[in-house]
Amino acid sequence: MTRIETRRHLSGSTLRWILGAIVLVDAPEPVRLGRLSQHRGLAATEAARLIAAQLPSGEKRARADFIIDNDGSPDLLRERAWQVFRKLMSRARARA
């Protein structure tokens, strides 16, 4: 399993070819803005600028094979990530 933070560097088809699947961890924009301000100490304008520099969430979601919504607690995120991991492992076993 490989983790790549792509921003705008690679296309979805290139990542899918390299990795076999694209997993997106996404949160609603207000949540992302709040986390950037709270955890990184960014001003709201700087946080908004960083988010604006990324692909829109809808575009990223359209390219992803799996989407993990990160709109809750760390425990909820962990459970959602494990669900996707189990699906990926099942896919890998089916191909072997």
mmCIF file with all atom_site columns, C-alpha atoms in Angstrom:
data_model
loop_
_atom_site.group_PDB
_atom_site.id
_atom_site.type_symbol
_atom_site.label_atom_id
_atom_site.label_alt_id
_atom_site.label_comp_id
_atom_site.label_asym_id
_atom_site.label_entity_id
_atom_site.label_seq_id
_atom_site.pdbx_PDB_ins_code
_atom_site.Cartn_x
_atom_site.Cartn_y
_atom_site.Cartn_z
_atom_site.occupancy
_atom_site.B_iso_or_equiv
_atom_site.pdbx_formal_charge
_atom_site.auth_seq_id
_atom_site.auth_comp_id
_atom_site.auth_asym_id
_atom_site.auth_atom_id
_atom_site.pdbx_PDB_model_num
ATOM 1  C CA . MET A 1 1  ? 0.000   0.000   0.000   1.00 0.00 ? 1  MET A CA 1
ATOM 2  C CA . THR A 1 2  ? 1.368   3.411   -0.970  1.00 0.00 ? 2  THR A CA 1
ATOM 3  C CA . ARG A 1 3  ? 0.312   6.851   0.199   1.00 0.00 ? 3  ARG A CA 1
ATOM 4  C CA . ILE A 1 4  ? 0.714   9.689   -2.262  1.00 0.00 ? 4  ILE A CA 1
ATOM 5  C CA . GLU A 1 5  ? -0.404  13.253  -1.692  1.00 0.00 ? 5  GLU A CA 1
ATOM 6  C CA . THR A 1 6  ? -0.911  14.312  -5.260  1.00 0.00 ? 6  THR A CA 1
ATOM 7  C CA . ARG A 1 7  ? -2.384  17.795  -5.208  1.00 0.00 ? 7  ARG A CA 1
ATOM 8  C CA . ARG A 1 8  ? -2.266  18.301  -9.006  1.00 0.00 ? 8  ARG A CA 1
ATOM 9  C CA . HIS A 1 9  ? 0.789   16.251  -9.930  1.00 0.00 ? 9  HIS A CA 1
ATOM 10 C CA . LEU A 1 10 ? -0.584  13.024  -11.409 1.00 0.00 ? 10 LEU A CA 1
ATOM 11 C CA . SER A 1 11 ? -3.732  12.191  -13.277 1.00 0.00 ? 11 SER A CA 1
ATOM 12 C CA . GLY A 1 12 ? -6.209  9.710   -11.893 1.00 0.00 ? 12 GLY A CA 1
ATOM 13 C CA . SER A 1 13 ? -5.549  7.237   -14.691 1.00 0.00 ? 13 SER A CA 1
ATOM 14 C CA . THR A 1 14 ? -1.780  7.338   -14.036 1.00 0.00 ? 14 THR A CA 1
ATOM 15 C CA . LEU A 1 15 ? -2.286  6.722   -10.306 1.00 0.00 ? 15 LEU A CA 1
ATOM 16 C CA . ARG A 1 16 ? -4.741  3.886   -10.965 1.00 0.00 ? 16 ARG A CA 1
ATOM 17 C CA . TRP A 1 17 ? -2.211  2.254   -13.308 1.00 0.00 ? 17 TRP A CA 1
ATOM 18 C CA . ILE A 1 18 ? 0.608   2.589   -10.739 1.00 0.00 ? 18 ILE A CA 1
ATOM 19 C CA . LEU A 1 19 ? -1.361  1.710   -7.613  1.00 0.00 ? 19 LEU A CA 1
ATOM 20 C CA . GLY A 1 20 ? -4.341  -0.332  -8.787  1.00 0.00 ? 20 GLY A CA 1
ATOM 21 C CA . ALA A 1 21 ? -6.870  1.906   -7.049  1.00 0.00 ? 21 ALA A CA 1
ATOM 22 C CA . ILE A 1 22 ? -7.287  5.477   -5.930  1.00 0.00 ? 22 ILE A CA 1
ATOM 23 C CA . VAL A 1 23 ? -8.437  6.026   -2.354  1.00 0.00 ? 23 VAL A CA 1
ATOM 24 C CA . LEU A 1 24 ? -9.524  9.540   -1.475  1.00 0.00 ? 24 LEU A CA 1
ATOM 25 C CA . VAL A 1 25 ? -9.805  10.755  2.097   1.00 0.00 ? 25 VAL A CA 1
ATOM 26 C CA . ASP A 1 26 ? -12.010 13.828  1.970   1.00 0.00 ? 26 ASP A CA 1
ATOM 27 C CA . ALA A 1 27 ? -13.823 16.161  4.320   1.00 0.00 ? 27 ALA A CA 1
ATOM 28 C CA . PRO A 1 28 ? -16.335 18.943  3.685   1.00 0.00 ? 28 PRO A CA 1
ATOM 29 C CA . GLU A 1 29 ? -14.666 22.289  3.012   1.00 0.00 ? 29 GLU A CA 1
ATOM 30 C CA . PRO A 1 30 ? -15.811 23.913  6.286   1.00 0.00 ? 30 PRO A CA 1
ATOM 31 C CA . VAL A 1 31 ? -14.249 21.013  8.198   1.00 0.00 ? 31 VAL A CA 1
ATOM 32 C CA . ARG A 1 32 ? -10.984 21.310  6.233   1.00 0.00 ? 32 ARG A CA 1
ATOM 33 C CA . LEU A 1 33 ? -10.887 25.066  6.822   1.00 0.00 ? 33 LEU A CA 1
ATOM 34 C CA . GLY A 1 34 ? -11.444 24.594  10.540  1.00 0.00 ? 34 GLY A CA 1
ATOM 35 C CA . ARG A 1 35 ? -8.770  21.928  10.820  1.00 0.00 ? 35 ARG A CA 1
ATOM 36 C CA . LEU A 1 36 ? -6.211  24.026  8.952   1.00 0.00 ? 36 LEU A CA 1
ATOM 37 C CA . SER A 1 37 ? -6.895  26.938  11.266  1.00 0.00 ? 37 SER A CA 1
ATOM 38 C CA . GLN A 1 38 ? -7.014  24.863  14.435  1.00 0.00 ? 38 GLN A CA 1
ATOM 39 C CA . HIS A 1 39 ? -4.196  22.366  13.858  1.00 0.00 ? 39 HIS A CA 1
ATOM 40 C CA . ARG A 1 40 ? -1.806  24.421  11.766  1.00 0.00 ? 40 ARG A CA 1
ATOM 41 C CA . GLY A 1 41 ? -2.639  27.864  13.086  1.00 0.00 ? 41 GLY A CA 1
ATOM 42 C CA . LEU A 1 42 ? -3.436  29.275  9.656   1.00 0.00 ? 42 LEU A CA 1
ATOM 43 C CA . ALA A 1 43 ? -5.531  32.374  9.159   1.00 0.00 ? 43 ALA A CA 1
ATOM 44 C CA . ALA A 1 44 ? -8.852  31.731  7.431   1.00 0.00 ? 44 ALA A CA 1
ATOM 45 C CA . THR A 1 45 ? -7.658  33.457  4.244   1.00 0.00 ? 45 THR A CA 1
ATOM 46 C CA . GLU A 1 46 ? -4.494  31.333  4.088   1.00 0.00 ? 46 GLU A CA 1
ATOM 47 C CA . ALA A 1 47 ? -6.467  28.140  4.717   1.00 0.00 ? 47 ALA A CA 1
ATOM 48 C CA . ALA A 1 48 ? -8.920  29.094  1.967   1.00 0.00 ? 48 ALA A CA 1
ATOM 49 C CA . ARG A 1 49 ? -6.017  29.804  -0.400  1.00 0.00 ? 49 ARG A CA 1
ATOM 50 C CA . LEU A 1 50 ? -4.542  26.339  0.203   1.00 0.00 ? 50 LEU A CA 1
ATOM 51 C CA . ILE A 1 51 ? -7.880  24.651  -0.415  1.00 0.00 ? 51 ILE A CA 1
ATOM 52 C CA . ALA A 1 52 ? -8.477  26.719  -3.571  1.00 0.00 ? 52 ALA A CA 1
ATOM 53 C CA . ALA A 1 53 ? -5.115  25.533  -4.945  1.00 0.00 ? 53 ALA A CA 1
ATOM 54 C CA . GLN A 1 54 ? -6.317  21.922  -4.863  1.00 0.00 ? 54 GLN A CA 1
ATOM 55 C CA . LEU A 1 55 ? -8.577  20.136  -7.301  1.00 0.00 ? 55 LEU A CA 1
ATOM 56 C CA . PRO A 1 56 ? -12.214 20.627  -6.340  1.00 0.00 ? 56 PRO A CA 1
ATOM 57 C CA . SER A 1 57 ? -13.594 17.904  -4.109  1.00 0.00 ? 57 SER A CA 1
ATOM 58 C CA . GLY A 1 58 ? -16.126 16.846  -6.740  1.00 0.00 ? 58 GLY A CA 1
ATOM 59 C CA . GLU A 1 59 ? -13.367 16.242  -9.302  1.00 0.00 ? 59 GLU A CA 1
ATOM 60 C CA . LYS A 1 60 ? -11.301 14.224  -6.840  1.00 0.00 ? 60 LYS A CA 1
ATOM 61 C CA . ARG A 1 61 ? -14.348 12.177  -5.855  1.00 0.00 ? 61 ARG A CA 1
ATOM 62 C CA . ALA A 1 62 ? -15.141 11.450  -9.492  1.00 0.00 ? 62 ALA A CA 1
ATOM 63 C CA . ARG A 1 63 ? -11.627 10.043  -10.016 1.00 0.00 ? 63 ARG A CA 1
ATOM 64 C CA . ALA A 1 64 ? -11.516 7.931   -6.845  1.00 0.00 ? 64 ALA A CA 1
ATOM 65 C CA . ASP A 1 65 ? -12.274 4.234   -6.648  1.00 0.00 ? 65 ASP A CA 1
ATOM 66 C CA . PHE A 1 66 ? -12.877 4.472   -2.903  1.00 0.00 ? 66 PHE A CA 1
ATOM 67 C CA . ILE A 1 67 ? -13.831 7.499   -0.824  1.00 0.00 ? 67 ILE A CA 1
ATOM 68 C CA . ILE A 1 68 ? -13.261 7.751   2.908   1.00 0.00 ? 68 ILE A CA 1
ATOM 69 C CA . ASP A 1 69 ? -15.268 10.576  4.419   1.00 0.00 ? 69 ASP A CA 1
ATOM 70 C CA . ASN A 1 70 ? -13.244 12.309  7.130   1.00 0.00 ? 70 ASN A CA 1
ATOM 71 C CA . ASP A 1 71 ? -16.026 14.312  8.698   1.00 0.00 ? 71 ASP A CA 1
ATOM 72 C CA . GLY A 1 72 ? -16.031 12.796  12.173  1.00 0.00 ? 72 GLY A CA 1
ATOM 73 C CA . SER A 1 73 ? -13.794 11.583  14.957  1.00 0.00 ? 73 SER A CA 1
ATOM 74 C CA . PRO A 1 74 ? -10.388 9.940   14.489  1.00 0.00 ? 74 PRO A CA 1
ATOM 75 C CA . ASP A 1 75 ? -11.959 6.635   15.581  1.00 0.00 ? 75 ASP A CA 1
ATOM 76 C CA . LEU A 1 76 ? -14.629 6.910   12.888  1.00 0.00 ? 76 LEU A CA 1
ATOM 77 C CA . LEU A 1 77 ? -11.969 7.719   10.279  1.00 0.00 ? 77 LEU A CA 1
ATOM 78 C CA . ARG A 1 78 ? -9.927  4.714   11.390  1.00 0.00 ? 78 ARG A CA 1
ATOM 79 C CA . GLU A 1 79 ? -12.952 2.407   11.043  1.00 0.00 ? 79 GLU A CA 1
ATOM 80 C CA . ARG A 1 80 ? -13.771 3.770   7.589   1.00 0.00 ? 80 ARG A CA 1
ATOM 81 C CA . ALA A 1 81 ? -10.141 3.348   6.516   1.00 0.00 ? 81 ALA A CA 1
ATOM 82 C CA . TRP A 1 82 ? -10.118 -0.263  7.728   1.00 0.00 ? 82 TRP A CA 1
ATOM 83 C CA . GLN A 1 83 ? -13.310 -0.943  5.744   1.00 0.00 ? 83 GLN A CA 1
ATOM 84 C CA . VAL A 1 84 ? -11.632 0.276   2.567   1.00 0.00 ? 84 VAL A CA 1
ATOM 85 C CA . PHE A 1 85 ? -8.431  -1.599  3.400   1.00 0.00 ? 85 PHE A CA 1
ATOM 86 C CA . ARG A 1 86 ? -10.403 -4.842  3.754   1.00 0.00 ? 86 ARG A CA 1
ATOM 87 C CA . LYS A 1 87 ? -12.039 -4.230  0.372   1.00 0.00 ? 87 LYS A CA 1
ATOM 88 C CA . LEU A 1 88 ? -8.643  -3.591  -1.219  1.00 0.00 ? 88 LEU A CA 1
ATOM 89 C CA . MET A 1 89 ? -7.229  -6.772  0.308   1.00 0.00 ? 89 MET A CA 1
ATOM 90 C CA . SER A 1 90 ? -10.223 -8.740  -0.941  1.00 0.00 ? 90 SER A CA 1
ATOM 91 C CA . ARG A 1 91 ? -9.665  -7.338  -4.444  1.00 0.00 ? 91 ARG A CA 1
ATOM 92 C CA . ALA A 1 92 ? -5.978  -8.246  -4.289  1.00 0.00 ? 92 ALA A CA 1
ATOM 93 C CA . ARG A 1 93 ? -6.741  -11.817 -3.197  1.00 0.00 ? 93 ARG A CA 1
ATOM 94 C CA . ALA A 1 94 ? -9.264  -12.186 -6.025  1.00 0.00 ? 94 ALA A CA 1
ATOM 95 C CA . ARG A 1 95 ? -6.594  -11.160 -8.556  1.00 0.00 ? 95 ARG A CA 1
ATOM 96 C CA . ALA A 1 96 ? -3.942  -13.510 -7.167  1.00 0.00 ? 96 ALA A CA 1
#
